[in-house]
């Protein structure tokens, strides 16, 4: 049984990706979408920006774009796929999932619903499904070619550090979410079954992302 002796109260609400790059500024780039819009859109972006992505799903024809770009993801079904690529980078592909629950611990256990590439989801819409996608999705494209082994290893060490920090921020938010769903016995704080499952899922997802970083490191080439 998973137990926590203490889940510390956090004074500041952490962003889902506290260590990620900031949203692009207005003007040169599309502005961040306003959730009050009648038809909400999602900012599709890459790190680095200026890469190509294809959006597929639902009954709409595929959309090919250059990042950053505002997209009405709800036009591409319940699970639109964002497939991004660029010369010198490994291809990166993710499916976006609508927000089906108000609780992070419940969304965490859904396949791919919570990810460091996704902004924190807005409050779930009750009148329609058009606002249930995150306001932005930012895919990190990892390099596949380097001039030396040392350059490659420095680059992928930084990528691994970013992944760890991003998942740590999600874990902190999950602890906040689960604080109201614990019982105390004999001085121990016990998580409910949903939160236990959520923490296990988070650990598995974090390990999978770390493994992907290592796989890409080994598959990259030295020019």
Tab-separated table of C-alpha atoms in Angstrom:
chain	number	residue	atom	x	y	z
A	1	UNK	CA	0.000	0.000	0.000
A	2	UNK	CA	1.323	3.424	-0.955
A	3	UNK	CA	1.584	5.787	2.019
A	4	UNK	CA	2.684	9.355	2.430
A	5	UNK	CA	3.869	10.543	5.862
A	6	UNK	CA	3.357	14.089	4.789
A	7	UNK	CA	2.151	15.926	1.719
A	8	UNK	CA	3.437	19.487	2.171
A	9	UNK	CA	1.032	22.340	1.615
A	10	UNK	CA	2.169	24.548	-1.201
A	11	UNK	CA	1.854	28.297	-0.807
A	12	UNK	CA	2.012	28.990	-4.523
A	13	UNK	CA	0.048	27.236	-7.234
A	14	UNK	CA	2.547	25.787	-9.648
A	15	UNK	CA	2.078	25.982	-13.379
A	16	UNK	CA	1.878	22.692	-15.195
A	17	UNK	CA	5.147	23.293	-16.913
A	18	UNK	CA	6.941	25.631	-14.597
A	19	UNK	CA	10.275	25.091	-16.325
A	20	UNK	CA	9.052	25.206	-19.906
A	21	UNK	CA	9.622	28.012	-22.343
A	22	UNK	CA	7.258	30.996	-21.929
A	23	UNK	CA	4.351	31.407	-24.370
A	24	UNK	CA	5.313	33.384	-27.471
A	25	UNK	CA	4.704	37.143	-27.282
A	26	UNK	CA	1.901	38.920	-29.089
A	27	UNK	CA	2.703	40.712	-32.322
A	28	UNK	CA	5.276	38.638	-34.163
A	29	UNK	CA	3.507	35.453	-33.096
A	30	UNK	CA	-0.191	34.634	-32.750
A	31	UNK	CA	-1.468	35.749	-29.341
A	32	UNK	CA	-2.330	33.190	-26.718
A	33	UNK	CA	-5.980	32.209	-27.197
A	34	UNK	CA	-8.671	33.750	-25.044
A	35	UNK	CA	-10.771	31.069	-23.354
A	36	UNK	CA	-13.793	33.401	-23.407
A	37	UNK	CA	-13.947	33.172	-27.207
A	38	UNK	CA	-17.104	31.612	-28.609
A	39	UNK	CA	-14.994	29.063	-30.485
A	40	UNK	CA	-11.785	28.449	-28.512
A	41	UNK	CA	-8.587	27.684	-30.369
A	42	UNK	CA	-5.299	26.076	-29.334
A	43	UNK	CA	-1.863	27.509	-30.008
A	44	UNK	CA	0.194	24.780	-31.719
A	45	UNK	CA	3.884	25.476	-31.206
A	46	UNK	CA	7.264	23.768	-31.281
A	47	UNK	CA	10.620	24.223	-29.591
A	48	UNK	CA	12.318	25.510	-31.651
A	49	UNK	CA	9.549	27.435	-33.421
A	50	UNK	CA	9.171	27.551	-37.186
A	51	UNK	CA	8.761	23.793	-37.734
A	52	UNK	CA	6.140	21.935	-39.747
A	53	UNK	CA	3.206	20.106	-38.127
A	54	UNK	CA	0.261	18.149	-39.485
A	55	UNK	CA	-3.056	17.988	-37.607
A	56	UNK	CA	-5.262	14.978	-38.320
A	57	UNK	CA	-8.434	13.474	-36.871
A	58	UNK	CA	-12.182	13.515	-37.155
A	59	UNK	CA	-13.844	14.275	-40.497
A	60	UNK	CA	-11.756	17.340	-41.336
A	61	UNK	CA	-9.009	17.072	-43.966
A	62	UNK	CA	-5.431	17.119	-42.591
A	63	UNK	CA	-4.009	20.549	-41.836
A	64	UNK	CA	-0.310	21.242	-42.420
A	65	UNK	CA	1.078	24.332	-40.743
A	66	UNK	CA	4.254	26.106	-39.705
A	67	UNK	CA	4.506	26.800	-35.981
A	68	UNK	CA	3.284	28.769	-34.167
A	69	UNK	CA	-0.314	28.598	-35.393
A	70	UNK	CA	-3.752	28.869	-33.779
A	71	UNK	CA	-5.921	25.828	-34.530
A	72	UNK	CA	-9.504	24.898	-33.654
A	73	UNK	CA	-8.665	21.381	-32.474
A	74	UNK	CA	-12.315	20.477	-31.857
A	75	UNK	CA	-12.737	20.337	-35.663
A	76	UNK	CA	-10.438	17.274	-35.691
A	77	UNK	CA	-12.465	14.930	-33.512
A	78	UNK	CA	-12.078	13.901	-29.886
A	79	UNK	CA	-8.394	12.968	-30.143
A	80	UNK	CA	-6.654	15.064	-32.802
A	81	UNK	CA	-3.072	14.036	-33.580
A	82	UNK	CA	-0.307	16.659	-33.825
A	83	UNK	CA	2.671	15.381	-35.828
A	84	UNK	CA	5.657	17.785	-35.947
A	85	UNK	CA	8.921	17.482	-37.861
A	86	UNK	CA	11.846	19.511	-39.134
A	87	UNK	CA	15.235	19.051	-40.736
A	88	UNK	CA	17.823	18.109	-38.130
A	89	UNK	CA	15.245	16.954	-35.566
A	90	UNK	CA	13.531	13.739	-34.547
A	91	UNK	CA	9.839	13.628	-35.448
A	92	UNK	CA	7.482	14.179	-32.503
A	93	UNK	CA	3.848	13.057	-32.462
A	94	UNK	CA	1.183	13.409	-29.768
A	95	UNK	CA	-2.574	12.985	-29.523
A	96	UNK	CA	-4.522	15.677	-27.695
A	97	UNK	CA	-7.301	14.547	-25.391
A	98	UNK	CA	-10.217	16.702	-24.208
A	99	UNK	CA	-10.641	17.457	-20.524
A	100	UNK	CA	-13.056	14.832	-19.181
A	101	UNK	CA	-12.685	15.593	-15.480
A	102	UNK	CA	-12.168	18.487	-13.100
A	103	UNK	CA	-9.649	16.501	-11.039
A	104	UNK	CA	-6.011	16.168	-12.074
A	105	UNK	CA	-5.745	12.775	-10.370
A	106	UNK	CA	-8.467	11.415	-12.665
A	107	UNK	CA	-7.077	12.984	-15.854
A	108	UNK	CA	-3.595	11.703	-14.973
A	109	UNK	CA	-4.709	8.099	-15.397
A	110	UNK	CA	-6.229	8.677	-18.855
A	111	UNK	CA	-3.848	7.767	-21.708
A	112	UNK	CA	-1.914	10.892	-22.660
A	113	UNK	CA	-4.363	13.382	-21.146
A	114	UNK	CA	-1.661	15.037	-19.009
A	115	UNK	CA	1.689	15.821	-20.589
A	116	UNK	CA	4.470	18.412	-20.147
A	117	UNK	CA	3.781	19.475	-23.746
A	118	UNK	CA	0.239	20.570	-22.858
A	119	UNK	CA	-0.817	23.714	-21.045
A	120	UNK	CA	-2.946	23.301	-17.919
A	121	UNK	CA	-6.446	22.477	-19.061
A	122	UNK	CA	-9.174	25.102	-18.612
A	123	UNK	CA	-12.217	24.341	-16.488
A	124	UNK	CA	-14.314	21.699	-18.158
A	125	UNK	CA	-17.007	23.101	-20.440
A	126	UNK	CA	-20.524	21.945	-19.611
A	127	UNK	CA	-22.336	23.305	-22.668
A	128	UNK	CA	-20.087	21.891	-25.409
A	129	UNK	CA	-16.837	20.142	-26.121
A	130	UNK	CA	-15.210	22.982	-28.062
A	131	UNK	CA	-13.399	24.403	-25.057
A	132	UNK	CA	-12.121	21.159	-23.595
A	133	UNK	CA	-8.666	21.204	-25.186
A	134	UNK	CA	-5.641	22.930	-23.631
A	135	UNK	CA	-5.011	26.558	-24.691
A	136	UNK	CA	-1.576	25.622	-26.044
A	137	UNK	CA	0.410	22.559	-27.072
A	138	UNK	CA	4.168	22.938	-27.424
A	139	UNK	CA	6.185	19.974	-28.735
A	140	UNK	CA	9.944	19.882	-28.118
A	141	UNK	CA	11.770	18.560	-31.180
A	142	UNK	CA	15.073	16.977	-30.202
A	143	UNK	CA	18.144	17.284	-32.404
A	144	UNK	CA	19.372	14.253	-34.321
A	145	UNK	CA	22.794	15.465	-35.512
A	146	UNK	CA	25.839	16.847	-33.690
A	147	UNK	CA	29.438	17.795	-34.409
A	148	UNK	CA	30.839	15.833	-31.443
A	149	UNK	CA	29.914	13.312	-28.785
A	150	UNK	CA	30.465	15.946	-26.082
A	151	UNK	CA	28.023	18.335	-27.768
A	152	UNK	CA	25.433	15.583	-28.082
A	153	UNK	CA	25.735	14.519	-24.461
A	154	UNK	CA	25.483	18.106	-23.151
A	155	UNK	CA	22.379	18.680	-25.241
A	156	UNK	CA	20.611	15.517	-24.108
A	157	UNK	CA	21.608	16.048	-20.463
A	158	UNK	CA	19.760	19.387	-20.659
A	159	UNK	CA	16.754	17.707	-22.300
A	160	UNK	CA	16.633	15.075	-19.544
A	161	UNK	CA	16.810	17.805	-16.907
A	162	UNK	CA	13.912	19.653	-18.540
A	163	UNK	CA	11.789	16.491	-18.625
A	164	UNK	CA	12.453	15.794	-14.937
A	165	UNK	CA	11.606	19.358	-13.901
A	166	UNK	CA	8.411	19.383	-15.974
A	167	UNK	CA	7.147	16.134	-14.438
A	168	UNK	CA	8.161	17.354	-10.956
A	169	UNK	CA	5.886	20.359	-11.470
A	170	UNK	CA	3.014	18.065	-12.454
A	171	UNK	CA	3.706	15.891	-9.407
A	172	UNK	CA	3.491	18.952	-7.143
A	173	UNK	CA	0.098	19.834	-8.615
A	174	UNK	CA	-1.042	16.236	-8.180
A	175	UNK	CA	-0.110	16.374	-4.486
A	176	UNK	CA	-2.249	19.490	-4.152
A	177	UNK	CA	-5.127	17.768	-5.901
A	178	UNK	CA	-4.901	14.761	-3.572
A	179	UNK	CA	-4.636	16.671	-0.288
A	180	UNK	CA	-8.405	16.679	0.092
A	181	UNK	CA	-8.645	12.953	-0.596
A	182	UNK	CA	-6.556	11.455	2.172
A	183	UNK	CA	-7.227	9.721	5.445
A	184	UNK	CA	-4.990	9.752	8.498
A	185	UNK	CA	-4.325	6.772	10.697
A	186	UNK	CA	-1.605	6.184	13.273
A	187	UNK	CA	0.150	9.362	12.205
A	188	UNK	CA	0.277	8.365	8.520
A	189	UNK	CA	-1.457	10.085	5.625
A	190	UNK	CA	-2.976	7.501	3.282
A	191	UNK	CA	-3.906	8.257	-0.310
A	192	UNK	CA	-7.159	7.038	-1.791
A	193	UNK	CA	-7.109	4.488	-4.608
A	194	UNK	CA	-7.497	7.067	-7.404
A	195	UNK	CA	-4.534	9.117	-6.198
A	196	UNK	CA	-2.367	6.025	-5.769
A	197	UNK	CA	-3.117	5.060	-9.352
A	198	UNK	CA	-2.387	8.615	-10.516
A	199	UNK	CA	1.041	8.693	-8.842
A	200	UNK	CA	1.918	5.296	-10.339
A	201	UNK	CA	0.877	6.532	-13.781
A	202	UNK	CA	2.923	9.696	-13.363
A	203	UNK	CA	6.027	7.691	-12.445
A	204	UNK	CA	5.547	5.460	-15.496
A	205	UNK	CA	5.078	8.430	-17.852
A	206	UNK	CA	8.122	10.224	-16.443
A	207	UNK	CA	10.242	7.090	-16.881
A	208	UNK	CA	8.980	6.663	-20.454
A	209	UNK	CA	9.900	10.240	-21.356
A	210	UNK	CA	13.358	9.814	-19.842
A	211	UNK	CA	13.782	6.621	-21.853
A	212	UNK	CA	12.800	8.455	-25.044
A	213	UNK	CA	15.488	11.070	-24.385
A	214	UNK	CA	18.093	8.320	-24.010
A	215	UNK	CA	16.897	6.504	-27.134
A	216	UNK	CA	17.124	9.705	-29.180
A	217	UNK	CA	20.589	10.396	-27.772
A	218	UNK	CA	21.828	6.998	-28.896
A	219	UNK	CA	20.150	7.228	-32.314
A	220	UNK	CA	21.513	10.692	-33.117
A	221	UNK	CA	24.476	10.952	-35.443
A	222	UNK	CA	27.876	12.612	-35.144
A	223	UNK	CA	28.820	14.500	-38.290
